[in-house]
Amino acid sequence: MAQHPNSLLDEIFDTALSGPRIFTQKSVLFHDYVPSRLLFREDQTRSLAYLFSPLLRGERSSNVFIYGKPGTGKTVVTKLVISKLQQRADRAGAPVSVCYVNCRVEGSEYRVAASLARTLGQDIPFTGLSVKEVFNRFTTALFSAGVTLLVVLDEIDCLVSRYGDDLLYMLTRLNKPEAASSIVIVGISNDVRFKEYLEPRVLSTLSEEEVVFTPYNSIELEAILSARVSHAFQEGVVAPEAVQLCASISGSQHGDARRALDLLRVAGELVERSGGPVVTVQHIHLAEQTMEKDRVTEVVHSLPLHSKLVLAAVLNCLEETKARVRSSVIYGRYVSLSRDLGTRALSSRRVLGLLRELSLLGLVDKRIENYGRRGGRVTMVELDAPLGLVRRALSDDALVAELFS
Ligand SMILES: Nc1ncnc2c1ncn2[C@@H]1O[C@H](COP(=O)(O)OP(=O)(O)OP(=O)(O)O)[C@@H](O)[C@H]1O
Ligand SMILES: [Mg+2]
């Protein structure tokens, strides 16, 4: 029988009040927290600081393209360097302004351009102007300000993949030798293929200099985590083996410090909820499962219908064969599922594109295999997430659920 809501709530709140305290300062584990010490990033910090140093002397510096896998410290290192740069520039009376924009968070060309213009004191409405008009107001303000503006475009791939590189092109063409103001662009991306989206003329200007952030190994992750644990958790609450496990899980995947920190936080929350005293290895395993479930569910829910159909086709084929499946077989199944739903199927080329997106989202694994000297090349696909989770998440869509029933 279901528990009475009152007693259920009492139980939860009692645990919160009387259970042992797990965290001292949980915010230290959140994504926007900027730690005062960044381990293993001295080379990158130094490179960026050297590259920006001329600005303090009133000289222009090169544009920089920063890249590396997710969670390798690109954002946090860049933010630290530019905030120190701004402080030192202010103190030295150097005419430098910095503007940090996260292109994924802003979400559109308009909002990115508005953000740049606002840094220079322009009052830009939330909607109503054309991007061109916002950009014009920005350039007018820039050239009358007599400053060097350092623009950081973080997660720049999100802007370019959706809107193309027009805005970037306009930004890279702003500098004029005789002008009193100038602009330095710092682009940050974790998408290795980002450069392919750029026209050569934009690419060559953006990546005058490049700084690479390599993935952390397990030993480095353990040190990063240990430093954070002492700020975030009560003393002795996290077992050292639990920290090691977080580090080795993330180290063996993509060397992602964010994911390692998330694992620790989620494990801490699980312990807090259960009223237990210590974060153990088991809690880390549990946290990993919880996070995988949330990730898969969220990503699948956000897919457009035809991507869901392609994924359903992958699932369908795999449930039958239990092995990798050729993309042509998946396409055949996708066409038949589309027919069942009465929707027009996309071309096989489009479906290959959707498969590529699904693989970027970590839902499927797609690789090209060669068949002998004359056999040609075929794309083979398998699932990159637990089948049951994907199936459940797909079934949350009433239309797709019809196909499974
Ligand atoms: N060297 C480090 N020392 C301490 N904490 C770090 C270090 N590197 C990364 N972190 C932490 O890991 C998390 C991820 O770092 P960050 O946001 O800078 O990654 P990123 O490279 O920008 O990733 P993405 O490409 O996904 O944007 C942050 O919470 C950050 O504080
Ligand atoms: Mg980042």
mmCIF file of C-alpha atoms in Angstrom, residues 14-364:
data_model
loop_
_atom_site.group_PDB
_atom_site.id
_atom_site.type_symbol
_atom_site.label_atom_id
_atom_site.label_comp_id
_atom_site.label_asym_id
_atom_site.label_seq_id
_atom_site.Cartn_x
_atom_site.Cartn_y
_atom_site.Cartn_z
ATOM 1 C CA ASP A 14 13.428 14.160 9.366
ATOM 2 C CA THR A 15 16.335 12.610 7.501
ATOM 3 C CA ALA A 16 17.349 16.041 6.209
ATOM 4 C CA LEU A 17 17.234 17.509 9.733
ATOM 5 C CA SER A 18 18.677 14.719 11.807
ATOM 6 C CA GLY A 19 20.844 12.734 9.371
ATOM 7 C CA PRO A 20 24.591 13.304 9.333
ATOM 8 C CA ARG A 21 25.766 16.308 7.362
ATOM 9 C CA ILE A 22 27.519 15.283 4.167
ATOM 10 C CA PHE A 23 28.386 18.557 2.464
ATOM 11 C CA THR A 24 29.999 21.641 3.917
ATOM 12 C CA GLN A 25 29.702 23.712 0.761
ATOM 13 C CA LYS A 26 28.013 21.885 -2.082
ATOM 14 C CA SER A 27 28.219 24.895 -4.440
ATOM 15 C CA VAL A 28 31.920 24.130 -4.804
ATOM 16 C CA LEU A 29 30.892 21.133 -6.920
ATOM 17 C CA PHE A 30 28.627 23.092 -9.251
ATOM 18 C CA HIS A 31 29.671 23.781 -12.831
ATOM 19 C CA ASP A 32 29.960 27.550 -12.520
ATOM 20 C CA TYR A 33 32.340 27.446 -9.566
ATOM 21 C CA VAL A 34 35.785 28.753 -10.475
ATOM 22 C CA PRO A 35 38.409 27.198 -8.185
ATOM 23 C CA SER A 36 41.230 29.470 -7.098
ATOM 24 C CA ARG A 37 43.840 26.860 -8.045
ATOM 25 C CA LEU A 38 43.839 25.025 -11.326
ATOM 26 C CA LEU A 39 45.985 21.942 -11.357
ATOM 27 C CA PHE A 40 47.810 20.592 -14.425
ATOM 28 C CA ARG A 41 46.908 23.568 -16.574
ATOM 29 C CA GLU A 42 50.017 25.646 -16.125
ATOM 30 C CA ASP A 43 51.096 25.338 -19.776
ATOM 31 C CA GLN A 44 47.740 26.493 -21.107
ATOM 32 C CA THR A 45 47.467 29.285 -18.522
ATOM 33 C CA ARG A 46 50.948 30.457 -19.399
ATOM 34 C CA SER A 47 50.307 30.314 -23.169
ATOM 35 C CA LEU A 48 47.131 32.378 -22.875
ATOM 36 C CA ALA A 49 48.758 34.889 -20.527
ATOM 37 C CA TYR A 50 51.703 35.364 -22.913
ATOM 38 C CA LEU A 51 49.358 35.722 -25.869
ATOM 39 C CA PHE A 52 47.258 38.415 -24.141
ATOM 40 C CA SER A 53 50.168 40.280 -22.532
ATOM 41 C CA PRO A 54 50.692 42.737 -25.432
ATOM 42 C CA LEU A 55 47.232 44.168 -24.661
ATOM 43 C CA LEU A 56 48.544 45.580 -21.383
ATOM 44 C CA ARG A 57 51.088 47.600 -23.373
ATOM 45 C CA GLY A 58 48.428 48.916 -25.715
ATOM 46 C CA GLU A 59 49.396 46.540 -28.534
ATOM 47 C CA ARG A 60 47.107 44.161 -30.344
ATOM 48 C CA SER A 61 47.424 40.426 -29.773
ATOM 49 C CA SER A 62 46.645 37.473 -32.000
ATOM 50 C CA ASN A 63 43.297 35.759 -32.199
ATOM 51 C CA VAL A 64 43.304 32.398 -30.442
ATOM 52 C CA PHE A 65 41.449 29.192 -31.032
ATOM 53 C CA ILE A 66 41.226 26.958 -27.956
ATOM 54 C CA TYR A 67 40.120 23.382 -28.292
ATOM 55 C CA GLY A 68 39.977 20.152 -26.324
ATOM 56 C CA LYS A 69 37.513 17.524 -25.148
ATOM 57 C CA PRO A 70 34.672 18.401 -22.731
ATOM 58 C CA GLY A 71 35.609 19.007 -19.110
ATOM 59 C CA THR A 72 39.293 19.656 -19.743
ATOM 60 C CA GLY A 73 39.298 23.102 -18.146
ATOM 61 C CA LYS A 74 39.002 25.342 -21.226
ATOM 62 C CA THR A 75 36.301 27.579 -19.779
ATOM 63 C CA VAL A 76 37.630 27.743 -16.271
ATOM 64 C CA VAL A 77 41.224 28.519 -17.321
ATOM 65 C CA THR A 78 40.153 31.139 -19.860
ATOM 66 C CA LYS A 79 37.850 32.843 -17.351
ATOM 67 C CA LEU A 80 40.612 32.987 -14.785
ATOM 68 C CA VAL A 81 43.112 34.456 -17.255
ATOM 69 C CA ILE A 82 40.742 37.111 -18.634
ATOM 70 C CA SER A 83 39.569 38.237 -15.216
ATOM 71 C CA LYS A 84 43.175 38.701 -14.097
ATOM 72 C CA LEU A 85 43.959 40.446 -17.379
ATOM 73 C CA GLN A 86 41.083 42.889 -16.840
ATOM 74 C CA GLN A 87 42.258 43.614 -13.288
ATOM 75 C CA ARG A 88 45.820 44.285 -14.397
ATOM 76 C CA ALA A 89 44.685 46.363 -17.373
ATOM 77 C CA ASP A 90 42.480 48.512 -15.116
ATOM 78 C CA ARG A 91 45.329 48.981 -12.683
ATOM 79 C CA ALA A 92 47.750 49.909 -15.466
ATOM 80 C CA GLY A 93 45.256 52.206 -17.165
ATOM 81 C CA ALA A 94 45.411 50.136 -20.367
ATOM 82 C CA PRO A 95 42.301 50.532 -22.552
ATOM 83 C CA VAL A 96 41.260 46.876 -22.542
ATOM 84 C CA SER A 97 37.746 45.439 -22.188
ATOM 85 C CA VAL A 98 36.916 41.783 -22.021
ATOM 86 C CA CYS A 99 33.649 40.200 -23.016
ATOM 87 C CA TYR A 100 32.899 36.550 -22.297
ATOM 88 C CA VAL A 101 29.978 35.046 -24.221
ATOM 89 C CA ASN A 102 28.814 31.453 -24.038
ATOM 90 C CA CYS A 103 27.288 30.845 -27.472
ATOM 91 C CA ARG A 104 25.315 27.783 -26.357
ATOM 92 C CA VAL A 105 23.734 29.659 -23.456
ATOM 93 C CA GLU A 106 22.994 32.740 -25.575
ATOM 94 C CA GLY A 107 21.595 30.453 -28.246
ATOM 95 C CA SER A 108 21.307 32.834 -31.211
ATOM 96 C CA GLU A 109 23.337 35.218 -33.355
ATOM 97 C CA TYR A 110 21.148 38.051 -32.139
ATOM 98 C CA ARG A 111 21.862 37.366 -28.486
ATOM 99 C CA VAL A 112 25.591 36.928 -29.048
ATOM 100 C CA ALA A 113 25.764 40.250 -30.931
ATOM 101 C CA ALA A 114 23.589 41.922 -28.269
ATOM 102 C CA SER A 115 25.894 40.670 -25.564
ATOM 103 C CA LEU A 116 28.918 42.202 -27.327
ATOM 104 C CA ALA A 117 27.129 45.515 -27.789
ATOM 105 C CA ARG A 118 26.006 45.620 -24.146
ATOM 106 C CA THR A 119 29.601 45.189 -22.976
ATOM 107 C CA LEU A 120 30.271 48.514 -24.676
ATOM 108 C CA GLY A 121 27.357 50.153 -22.893
ATOM 109 C CA GLN A 122 24.767 49.856 -25.661
ATOM 110 C CA ASP A 123 21.171 49.376 -24.636
ATOM 111 C CA ILE A 124 19.926 46.551 -26.866
ATOM 112 C CA PRO A 125 16.322 45.304 -26.634
ATOM 113 C CA PHE A 126 15.745 41.560 -26.247
ATOM 114 C CA THR A 127 14.122 41.391 -29.680
ATOM 115 C CA GLY A 128 13.014 43.683 -32.436
ATOM 116 C CA LEU A 129 16.223 44.602 -34.273
ATOM 117 C CA SER A 130 17.985 42.736 -37.059
ATOM 118 C CA VAL A 131 21.303 41.053 -36.283
ATOM 119 C CA LYS A 132 22.913 43.453 -38.751
ATOM 120 C CA GLU A 133 21.538 46.452 -36.869
ATOM 121 C CA VAL A 134 22.765 45.117 -33.507
ATOM 122 C CA PHE A 135 26.157 44.460 -35.062
ATOM 123 C CA ASN A 136 26.292 47.992 -36.496
ATOM 124 C CA ARG A 137 25.552 49.478 -33.080
ATOM 125 C CA PHE A 138 28.288 47.308 -31.646
ATOM 126 C CA THR A 139 30.894 48.420 -34.208
ATOM 127 C CA THR A 140 29.956 52.099 -33.854
ATOM 128 C CA ALA A 141 30.378 51.817 -30.084
ATOM 129 C CA LEU A 142 33.636 49.916 -30.488
ATOM 130 C CA PHE A 143 35.254 52.442 -32.803
ATOM 131 C CA SER A 144 34.270 55.402 -30.676
ATOM 132 C CA ALA A 145 35.457 53.747 -27.433
ATOM 133 C CA GLY A 146 39.157 53.613 -28.286
ATOM 134 C CA VAL A 147 39.679 50.205 -26.647
ATOM 135 C CA THR A 148 40.947 46.781 -27.484
ATOM 136 C CA LEU A 149 38.086 44.411 -26.932
ATOM 137 C CA LEU A 150 38.938 40.831 -26.094
ATOM 138 C CA VAL A 151 35.945 38.743 -27.078
ATOM 139 C CA VAL A 152 35.749 35.180 -25.816
ATOM 140 C CA LEU A 153 33.243 33.102 -27.766
ATOM 141 C CA ASP A 154 32.893 29.950 -25.690
ATOM 142 C CA GLU A 155 31.212 26.871 -27.221
ATOM 143 C CA ILE A 156 31.531 28.703 -30.540
ATOM 144 C CA ASP A 157 30.580 25.499 -32.445
ATOM 145 C CA CYS A 158 26.993 25.911 -31.171
ATOM 146 C CA LEU A 159 26.766 29.262 -32.942
ATOM 147 C CA VAL A 160 28.411 28.175 -36.193
ATOM 148 C CA SER A 161 26.619 24.843 -36.552
ATOM 149 C CA ARG A 162 23.241 26.583 -36.280
ATOM 150 C CA TYR A 163 23.817 29.936 -37.938
ATOM 151 C CA GLY A 164 26.911 29.504 -40.122
ATOM 152 C CA ASP A 165 29.980 31.677 -39.763
ATOM 153 C CA ASP A 166 28.616 35.076 -40.904
ATOM 154 C CA LEU A 167 28.902 36.742 -37.501
ATOM 155 C CA LEU A 168 32.349 35.315 -36.999
ATOM 156 C CA TYR A 169 33.370 36.490 -40.443
ATOM 157 C CA MET A 170 32.209 40.035 -39.687
ATOM 158 C CA LEU A 171 34.094 40.005 -36.387
ATOM 159 C CA THR A 172 37.322 38.768 -37.973
ATOM 160 C CA ARG A 173 37.167 41.597 -40.554
ATOM 161 C CA LEU A 174 36.707 44.463 -38.085
ATOM 162 C CA ASN A 175 40.325 45.383 -37.432
ATOM 163 C CA LYS A 176 41.598 48.333 -39.483
ATOM 164 C CA PRO A 177 45.199 49.521 -39.219
ATOM 165 C CA GLU A 178 44.280 53.191 -38.734
ATOM 166 C CA ALA A 179 41.432 52.640 -36.211
ATOM 167 C CA ALA A 180 41.651 53.642 -32.542
ATOM 168 C CA SER A 181 39.945 50.430 -31.433
ATOM 169 C CA SER A 182 40.571 46.820 -32.193
ATOM 170 C CA ILE A 183 39.232 43.416 -31.389
ATOM 171 C CA VAL A 184 40.858 40.138 -30.387
ATOM 172 C CA ILE A 185 38.797 36.975 -30.780
ATOM 173 C CA VAL A 186 39.176 33.895 -28.653
ATOM 174 C CA GLY A 187 37.093 30.954 -29.851
ATOM 175 C CA ILE A 188 36.615 27.889 -27.661
ATOM 176 C CA SER A 189 35.283 24.547 -28.862
ATOM 177 C CA ASN A 190 35.157 20.925 -27.769
ATOM 178 C CA ASP A 191 34.063 19.684 -31.170
ATOM 179 C CA VAL A 192 37.089 18.354 -33.020
ATOM 180 C CA ARG A 193 35.330 18.772 -36.326
ATOM 181 C CA PHE A 194 34.433 22.390 -35.708
ATOM 182 C CA LYS A 195 37.128 23.641 -38.041
ATOM 183 C CA GLU A 196 35.479 21.793 -40.918
ATOM 184 C CA TYR A 197 32.424 24.048 -40.623
ATOM 185 C CA LEU A 198 34.485 27.188 -41.145
ATOM 186 C CA GLU A 199 35.365 28.817 -44.403
ATOM 187 C CA PRO A 200 39.147 28.886 -44.861
ATOM 188 C CA ARG A 201 39.239 32.716 -44.692
ATOM 189 C CA VAL A 202 37.531 32.676 -41.272
ATOM 190 C CA LEU A 203 39.527 29.722 -40.032
ATOM 191 C CA SER A 204 42.904 31.243 -40.848
ATOM 192 C CA THR A 205 42.060 34.483 -39.030
ATOM 193 C CA LEU A 206 40.488 32.823 -36.007
ATOM 194 C CA SER A 207 43.276 30.360 -35.434
ATOM 195 C CA GLU A 208 46.282 32.651 -35.712
ATOM 196 C CA GLU A 209 47.282 30.874 -32.507
ATOM 197 C CA GLU A 210 45.970 27.635 -31.068
ATOM 198 C CA VAL A 211 45.967 26.310 -27.523
ATOM 199 C CA VAL A 212 45.119 22.671 -26.951
ATOM 200 C CA PHE A 213 43.653 21.232 -23.746
ATOM 201 C CA THR A 214 44.458 17.540 -23.433
ATOM 202 C CA PRO A 215 42.198 15.165 -21.463
ATOM 203 C CA TYR A 216 43.129 14.540 -17.830
ATOM 204 C CA ASN A 217 44.384 11.104 -16.864
ATOM 205 C CA SER A 218 43.099 9.267 -13.782
ATOM 206 C CA ILE A 219 45.952 10.436 -11.574
ATOM 207 C CA GLU A 220 45.364 14.068 -12.468
ATOM 208 C CA LEU A 221 41.631 13.692 -11.961
ATOM 209 C CA GLU A 222 42.193 12.188 -8.541
ATOM 210 C CA ALA A 223 44.263 15.205 -7.493
ATOM 211 C CA ILE A 224 41.636 17.630 -8.865
ATOM 212 C CA LEU A 225 38.861 15.760 -7.052
ATOM 213 C CA SER A 226 40.758 15.507 -3.762
ATOM 214 C CA ALA A 227 41.349 19.256 -3.736
ATOM 215 C CA ARG A 228 37.626 19.836 -4.269
ATOM 216 C CA VAL A 229 36.482 17.208 -1.752
ATOM 217 C CA SER A 230 38.166 19.041 1.092
ATOM 218 C CA HIS A 231 36.117 22.173 0.312
ATOM 219 C CA ALA A 232 32.823 20.507 -0.526
ATOM 220 C CA PHE A 233 32.419 17.665 1.980
ATOM 221 C CA GLN A 234 32.643 17.250 5.736
ATOM 222 C CA GLU A 235 35.925 15.784 6.795
ATOM 223 C CA GLY A 236 36.156 12.000 6.468
ATOM 224 C CA VAL A 237 32.799 11.688 4.678
ATOM 225 C CA VAL A 238 34.227 10.567 1.326
ATOM 226 C CA ALA A 239 36.156 7.294 1.294
ATOM 227 C CA PRO A 240 39.483 7.663 -0.588
ATOM 228 C CA GLU A 241 38.549 4.636 -2.747
ATOM 229 C CA ALA A 242 35.403 6.478 -3.830
ATOM 230 C CA VAL A 243 37.498 9.400 -5.067
ATOM 231 C CA GLN A 244 39.817 6.990 -6.869
ATOM 232 C CA LEU A 245 36.896 5.286 -8.541
ATOM 233 C CA CYS A 246 35.430 8.591 -9.798
ATOM 234 C CA ALA A 247 38.836 9.470 -11.190
ATOM 235 C CA SER A 248 39.334 6.135 -12.881
ATOM 236 C CA ILE A 249 35.831 6.078 -14.404
ATOM 237 C CA SER A 250 36.253 9.544 -15.909
ATOM 238 C CA GLY A 251 39.899 8.972 -16.765
ATOM 239 C CA SER A 252 39.078 5.873 -18.761
ATOM 240 C CA GLN A 253 36.342 7.700 -20.671
ATOM 241 C CA HIS A 254 37.242 11.180 -21.916
ATOM 242 C CA GLY A 255 39.304 12.592 -19.052
ATOM 243 C CA ASP A 256 36.400 14.885 -18.209
ATOM 244 C CA ALA A 257 36.789 16.675 -14.852
ATOM 245 C CA ARG A 258 33.193 17.908 -14.935
ATOM 246 C CA ARG A 259 31.860 14.404 -15.123
ATOM 247 C CA ALA A 260 34.153 13.278 -12.292
ATOM 248 C CA LEU A 261 32.898 16.146 -10.102
ATOM 249 C CA ASP A 262 29.281 15.366 -11.033
ATOM 250 C CA LEU A 263 29.747 11.746 -10.020
ATOM 251 C CA LEU A 264 30.976 12.844 -6.608
ATOM 252 C CA ARG A 265 28.156 15.330 -6.106
ATOM 253 C CA VAL A 266 25.432 12.883 -7.148
ATOM 254 C CA ALA A 267 26.936 10.186 -4.910
ATOM 255 C CA GLY A 268 26.963 12.684 -2.021
ATOM 256 C CA GLU A 269 23.304 13.517 -2.649
ATOM 257 C CA LEU A 270 22.389 9.840 -2.655
ATOM 258 C CA VAL A 271 24.081 9.366 0.709
ATOM 259 C CA GLU A 272 22.442 12.507 2.062
ATOM 260 C CA ARG A 273 19.017 11.224 1.024
ATOM 261 C CA SER A 274 19.543 7.839 2.566
ATOM 262 C CA GLY A 275 20.769 9.420 5.809
ATOM 263 C CA GLY A 276 23.998 7.423 5.591
ATOM 264 C CA PRO A 277 27.310 8.643 6.937
ATOM 265 C CA VAL A 278 29.909 7.916 4.225
ATOM 266 C CA VAL A 279 30.256 8.094 0.437
ATOM 267 C CA THR A 280 31.547 4.702 -0.634
ATOM 268 C CA VAL A 281 32.500 2.970 -3.876
ATOM 269 C CA GLN A 282 28.944 1.585 -4.134
ATOM 270 C CA HIS A 283 27.508 5.105 -4.092
ATOM 271 C CA ILE A 284 29.766 6.071 -6.984
ATOM 272 C CA HIS A 285 28.518 3.085 -9.008
ATOM 273 C CA LEU A 286 24.950 4.054 -8.190
ATOM 274 C CA ALA A 287 25.622 7.673 -9.106
ATOM 275 C CA GLU A 288 27.056 6.532 -12.437
ATOM 276 C CA GLN A 289 23.899 4.569 -13.235
ATOM 277 C CA THR A 290 21.652 7.473 -12.207
ATOM 278 C CA MET A 291 23.574 9.926 -14.334
ATOM 279 C CA GLU A 292 23.593 7.635 -17.370
ATOM 280 C CA LYS A 293 19.845 7.180 -17.046
ATOM 281 C CA ASP A 294 19.230 10.922 -16.783
ATOM 282 C CA ARG A 295 21.549 11.666 -19.695
ATOM 283 C CA VAL A 296 20.029 9.103 -22.040
ATOM 284 C CA THR A 297 16.469 10.091 -21.119
ATOM 285 C CA GLU A 298 17.117 13.786 -21.581
ATOM 286 C CA VAL A 299 18.924 13.391 -24.901
ATOM 287 C CA VAL A 300 16.328 10.991 -26.349
ATOM 288 C CA HIS A 301 13.421 13.221 -25.260
ATOM 289 C CA SER A 302 14.963 16.193 -27.023
ATOM 290 C CA LEU A 303 15.342 14.436 -30.403
ATOM 291 C CA PRO A 304 13.142 15.428 -33.345
ATOM 292 C CA LEU A 305 10.708 12.773 -34.617
ATOM 293 C CA HIS A 306 12.825 11.412 -37.468
ATOM 294 C CA SER A 307 15.889 11.025 -35.250
ATOM 295 C CA LYS A 308 13.700 9.082 -32.836
ATOM 296 C CA LEU A 309 12.545 6.907 -35.719
ATOM 297 C CA VAL A 310 16.123 6.238 -36.806
ATOM 298 C CA LEU A 311 17.005 5.330 -33.232
ATOM 299 C CA ALA A 312 13.928 3.094 -33.001
ATOM 300 C CA ALA A 313 15.083 1.389 -36.219
ATOM 301 C CA VAL A 314 18.557 0.811 -34.723
ATOM 302 C CA LEU A 315 16.949 -0.661 -31.613
ATOM 303 C CA ASN A 316 14.614 -2.808 -33.628
ATOM 304 C CA CYS A 317 17.417 -4.286 -35.745
ATOM 305 C CA LEU A 318 19.678 -4.845 -32.754
ATOM 306 C CA GLU A 319 16.963 -6.625 -30.815
ATOM 307 C CA GLU A 320 16.810 -9.102 -33.673
ATOM 308 C CA THR A 321 20.455 -9.560 -34.561
ATOM 309 C CA LYS A 322 22.241 -8.674 -31.285
ATOM 310 C CA ALA A 323 25.266 -7.553 -33.315
ATOM 311 C CA ARG A 324 26.388 -4.520 -35.284
ATOM 312 C CA VAL A 325 24.021 -3.646 -38.097
ATOM 313 C CA ARG A 326 24.729 -2.175 -41.514
ATOM 314 C CA SER A 327 23.396 1.340 -41.978
ATOM 315 C CA SER A 328 21.572 0.192 -45.141
ATOM 316 C CA VAL A 329 19.612 -2.342 -43.073
ATOM 317 C CA ILE A 330 18.773 0.363 -40.555
ATOM 318 C CA TYR A 331 17.600 2.609 -43.360
ATOM 319 C CA GLY A 332 15.250 -0.125 -44.625
ATOM 320 C CA ARG A 333 13.779 -0.530 -41.162
ATOM 321 C CA TYR A 334 13.471 3.229 -40.709
ATOM 322 C CA VAL A 335 11.513 3.488 -43.973
ATOM 323 C CA SER A 336 9.119 0.808 -42.841
ATOM 324 C CA LEU A 337 8.625 2.431 -39.396
ATOM 325 C CA SER A 338 7.942 5.766 -41.088
ATOM 326 C CA ARG A 339 5.367 4.045 -43.272
ATOM 327 C CA ASP A 340 3.720 2.527 -40.193
ATOM 328 C CA LEU A 341 3.361 6.007 -38.737
ATOM 329 C CA GLY A 342 2.115 7.454 -42.023
ATOM 330 C CA THR A 343 5.004 9.920 -42.264
ATOM 331 C CA ARG A 344 7.220 10.442 -45.299
ATOM 332 C CA ALA A 345 10.669 8.882 -44.939
ATOM 333 C CA LEU A 346 13.776 11.019 -45.440
ATOM 334 C CA SER A 347 16.452 10.093 -47.997
ATOM 335 C CA SER A 348 19.178 7.627 -47.011
ATOM 336 C CA ARG A 349 21.709 10.455 -47.114
ATOM 337 C CA ARG A 350 19.723 12.456 -44.575
ATOM 338 C CA VAL A 351 19.391 9.383 -42.397
ATOM 339 C CA LEU A 352 23.170 8.874 -42.468
ATOM 340 C CA GLY A 353 23.426 12.479 -41.271
ATOM 341 C CA LEU A 354 20.996 11.752 -38.430
ATOM 342 C CA LEU A 355 23.009 8.672 -37.485
ATOM 343 C CA ARG A 356 26.078 10.872 -37.307
ATOM 344 C CA GLU A 357 24.258 13.255 -34.947
ATOM 345 C CA LEU A 358 23.112 10.336 -32.795
ATOM 346 C CA SER A 359 26.686 9.187 -32.576
ATOM 347 C CA LEU A 360 27.860 12.686 -31.545
ATOM 348 C CA LEU A 361 25.208 12.582 -28.818
ATOM 349 C CA GLY A 362 26.692 9.318 -27.567
ATOM 350 C CA LEU A 363 23.608 7.240 -28.340
ATOM 351 C CA VAL A 364 24.955 5.098 -31.154
#
